Coordinates of C-alpha atoms in Angstrom, one line a residue:
M1 CA -14.7 -75.7 -47.6
V2 CA -17.4 -76.2 -50.2
M3 CA -19.3 -73.3 -51.6
P4 CA -23.0 -73.3 -52.6
I5 CA -22.0 -72.7 -56.2
G6 CA -21.2 -75.5 -58.6
G7 CA -17.9 -75.9 -60.4
I8 CA -15.7 -74.2 -57.8
S9 CA -12.6 -75.4 -56.1
S10 CA -13.1 -77.0 -52.8
G11 CA -9.6 -76.1 -51.6
D12 CA -10.6 -73.0 -49.7
F13 CA -8.0 -71.0 -51.7
K14 CA -5.1 -72.7 -49.9
E15 CA -3.8 -73.9 -53.2
T16 CA -3.7 -70.4 -54.6
S17 CA -1.4 -67.5 -53.7
G18 CA -3.6 -64.6 -54.6
R19 CA -6.7 -64.9 -52.4
V20 CA -8.9 -64.7 -55.5
Q21 CA -10.7 -67.3 -57.5
L22 CA -11.6 -66.6 -61.1
L23 CA -15.1 -67.9 -62.0
H24 CA -15.9 -66.0 -65.3
V25 CA -13.4 -63.5 -66.7
V26 CA -13.8 -60.8 -69.2
T27 CA -10.4 -59.1 -69.0
R28 CA -7.0 -59.8 -67.4
N29 CA -5.3 -56.5 -67.7
S30 CA -1.6 -56.1 -67.5
L31 CA -1.3 -52.7 -69.1
G32 CA 0.5 -50.0 -67.1
A33 CA 3.0 -50.3 -64.3
L34 CA 2.9 -50.7 -60.6
T35 CA 3.8 -47.9 -58.3
T36 CA 6.9 -48.3 -56.1
D37 CA 4.6 -48.3 -53.0
A38 CA 2.6 -51.2 -54.5
F39 CA 5.6 -53.4 -53.3
T40 CA 6.0 -51.8 -49.9
Q41 CA 2.6 -50.7 -48.5
A42 CA 1.4 -52.2 -45.2
N43 CA -1.8 -54.2 -45.1
P44 CA -4.1 -52.5 -44.4
P45 CA -2.4 -49.3 -45.9
V46 CA -4.7 -46.4 -44.7
V47 CA -6.8 -47.3 -41.7
T48 CA -4.4 -49.2 -39.6
A49 CA -6.0 -49.5 -36.2
T50 CA -6.1 -53.1 -35.0
N51 CA -9.8 -52.9 -34.1
N52 CA -10.7 -51.9 -37.6
K53 CA -8.7 -54.7 -39.3
S54 CA -10.4 -57.1 -41.6
A55 CA -10.6 -60.7 -40.2
A56 CA -8.8 -61.8 -43.3
L57 CA -5.8 -59.7 -42.5
A58 CA -5.4 -60.8 -38.9
S59 CA -2.5 -63.0 -39.7
V60 CA -1.1 -61.2 -42.8
S61 CA 2.2 -59.5 -42.4
K62 CA 3.1 -59.4 -46.1
V63 CA 3.8 -56.0 -47.6
G64 CA 2.7 -54.8 -51.0
V65 CA -0.7 -55.0 -52.7
L66 CA -2.5 -58.3 -52.3
G67 CA -4.4 -60.5 -54.7
G68 CA -8.1 -59.9 -54.1
S69 CA -7.5 -56.2 -53.3
V70 CA -8.5 -53.3 -55.5
A71 CA -6.2 -51.8 -58.1
F72 CA -6.4 -48.0 -58.2
T73 CA -5.3 -45.5 -60.8
R74 CA -2.3 -43.6 -59.4
P75 CA -1.9 -40.2 -61.2
D76 CA -0.1 -38.9 -58.2
I77 CA 2.8 -41.0 -59.4
G78 CA 2.3 -40.7 -63.2
N79 CA 0.2 -41.5 -66.2
G80 CA -0.4 -45.2 -66.6
Y81 CA 0.5 -46.2 -63.1
H82 CA -1.7 -48.2 -60.7
G83 CA -1.4 -49.5 -57.2
G84 CA -3.1 -49.4 -53.8
P85 CA -4.7 -46.5 -52.1
V86 CA -2.7 -43.7 -50.4
V87 CA -3.5 -40.6 -48.4
T88 CA -1.5 -37.4 -47.7
V89 CA -1.3 -35.6 -44.4
G90 CA -4.6 -34.9 -42.8
P91 CA -5.5 -37.5 -43.9
T92 CA -6.5 -36.2 -47.3
Y93 CA -7.9 -38.6 -49.9
L94 CA -6.8 -38.0 -53.4
A95 CA -9.3 -37.2 -56.2
G96 CA -7.4 -38.9 -58.9
L97 CA -7.5 -42.4 -57.4
K98 CA -10.2 -44.5 -59.2
P99 CA -10.8 -48.2 -58.9
L100 CA -9.8 -50.3 -62.0
G101 CA -10.4 -53.9 -60.9
I102 CA -9.2 -56.6 -58.6
F103 CA -5.5 -57.6 -58.4
L104 CA -4.8 -61.2 -59.3
N105 CA -1.6 -61.7 -57.4
D106 CA 0.3 -60.5 -54.4
A107 CA 2.8 -58.0 -55.8
M108 CA 5.7 -59.5 -53.9
G109 CA 4.8 -63.1 -54.7
N110 CA 5.4 -65.9 -52.3
P111 CA 8.4 -68.0 -51.1
F112 CA 9.5 -70.8 -53.4
E113 CA 7.6 -69.3 -56.3
N114 CA 8.5 -67.1 -59.3
T115 CA 8.1 -63.4 -58.5
P116 CA 7.0 -61.8 -61.8
G117 CA 5.8 -58.7 -60.0
P118 CA 9.1 -57.3 -58.9
A119 CA 10.8 -58.7 -62.1
S120 CA 8.4 -57.0 -64.5
G121 CA 6.9 -54.1 -62.5
K122 CA 3.5 -55.3 -63.6
G123 CA 0.4 -56.0 -61.4
P124 CA -2.3 -57.7 -63.5
Y125 CA -5.9 -57.2 -62.4
V126 CA -9.3 -58.5 -63.6
C127 CA -12.0 -56.1 -64.8
G128 CA -15.0 -55.9 -67.1
S129 CA -18.7 -56.1 -66.4
G130 CA -19.6 -59.8 -66.5
T131 CA -16.5 -60.9 -64.7
C132 CA -17.4 -63.1 -61.7
I133 CA -14.8 -63.7 -59.0
G134 CA -14.5 -64.9 -55.4
V135 CA -12.2 -63.3 -52.9
T136 CA -11.2 -64.2 -49.4
I137 CA -10.0 -60.7 -48.5
Y138 CA -12.6 -58.0 -47.9
E139 CA -13.6 -55.6 -45.1
T140 CA -15.4 -57.2 -42.1
K141 CA -15.4 -54.0 -40.0
H142 CA -16.6 -50.4 -40.4
Q143 CA -13.7 -48.2 -41.1
K144 CA -14.9 -44.6 -40.8
T145 CA -17.3 -44.7 -37.8
G146 CA -15.8 -47.3 -35.4
F147 CA -15.1 -50.9 -35.7
A148 CA -18.6 -52.6 -35.6
N149 CA -18.8 -55.8 -37.7
I150 CA -20.4 -55.7 -41.1
S151 CA -22.1 -58.5 -43.0
Y152 CA -22.9 -59.2 -46.7
A153 CA -25.9 -60.4 -48.5
A154 CA -26.6 -61.4 -52.1
G155 CA -27.5 -58.3 -54.1
D156 CA -25.4 -55.9 -52.0
A157 CA -23.5 -53.2 -53.9
V158 CA -19.8 -53.3 -53.1
Y159 CA -17.2 -50.5 -53.3
A160 CA -13.4 -50.0 -53.0
S161 CA -12.8 -49.2 -49.3
M162 CA -10.3 -46.6 -48.1
N163 CA -8.0 -49.6 -47.5
G164 CA -8.4 -50.9 -51.0
Y165 CA -10.6 -53.9 -50.1
L166 CA -14.2 -54.6 -51.1
T167 CA -16.9 -53.3 -48.7
N168 CA -20.6 -52.8 -48.8
V169 CA -20.4 -49.7 -46.5
L170 CA -20.7 -46.7 -48.9
E171 CA -19.3 -44.2 -46.4
D172 CA -16.2 -46.4 -46.1
S173 CA -15.4 -46.2 -49.8
Y174 CA -12.2 -44.4 -50.7
E175 CA -13.9 -42.1 -53.2
N176 CA -16.6 -41.2 -50.7
N177 CA -13.9 -39.6 -48.6
V178 CA -12.5 -37.4 -51.3
A179 CA -13.6 -33.8 -50.9
G180 CA -16.3 -32.9 -53.4
A181 CA -16.1 -36.2 -55.1
P182 CA -19.0 -37.6 -57.2
A183 CA -20.7 -40.9 -56.3
P184 CA -18.2 -43.7 -55.7
T185 CA -17.5 -46.3 -58.4
L186 CA -19.7 -49.4 -58.1
M187 CA -17.2 -52.2 -58.0
G188 CA -19.8 -55.0 -58.3
I189 CA -22.8 -56.8 -56.9
V190 CA -22.6 -59.7 -54.4
K191 CA -23.5 -63.0 -56.0
A192 CA -22.9 -65.2 -52.9
A193 CA -22.1 -63.8 -49.4
P194 CA -19.7 -65.3 -46.9
D195 CA -21.4 -66.9 -43.9
A196 CA -20.5 -68.8 -40.8
G197 CA -21.3 -72.2 -42.3
T198 CA -20.2 -73.4 -45.8
N199 CA -18.7 -70.3 -47.3
N200 CA -16.1 -67.8 -46.3
I201 CA -15.7 -66.4 -49.8
L202 CA -17.2 -63.2 -51.1
V203 CA -18.4 -63.8 -54.7
I204 CA -19.1 -60.8 -56.8
D205 CA -20.1 -59.9 -60.3
L206 CA -17.8 -57.0 -61.3
R207 CA -19.1 -53.7 -62.7
V208 CA -15.8 -52.1 -63.5

């Protein structure tokens, strides 16, 4: 799979374990600790209906936060913790969960590899305006109002969805579903959109 951007791997991410390709990086952040549920959450973790599931997750059975998904602050667990999104009974979306960046690795690692996540309790993520990354995991369906397909275009604003994946549907952002919340955090701007031809990767310039 060759992307219409020079200098990028042609391996279609099959040679990486995190579903994320680093193009230009400002910060790799390993401060803080992962929540316990960062190692046990289902994927997707919040809106679990099959009809709403992202195409990228169709064959994913792994638990724990995934590389390419959004790292959220988790003050419900404690100061300095981060992980994936959660809701309480209702469902009620929690005001304290804010997007920090994009996870670099799957928290649980992969067979026949070192597993630094469980060993260290750390979940590094990339952040910083000016960071440019490509991800193969992102929402391809509307989450809040049915399961119609969504598409991306260069210049789209993207947000952290209620499942913790990138989406360009504002009403599907986690923060948009918090009662009385301010405008959702802008995660980034689409640099190159996935299409049915040469590119299945969502490339974004981060703004967090």
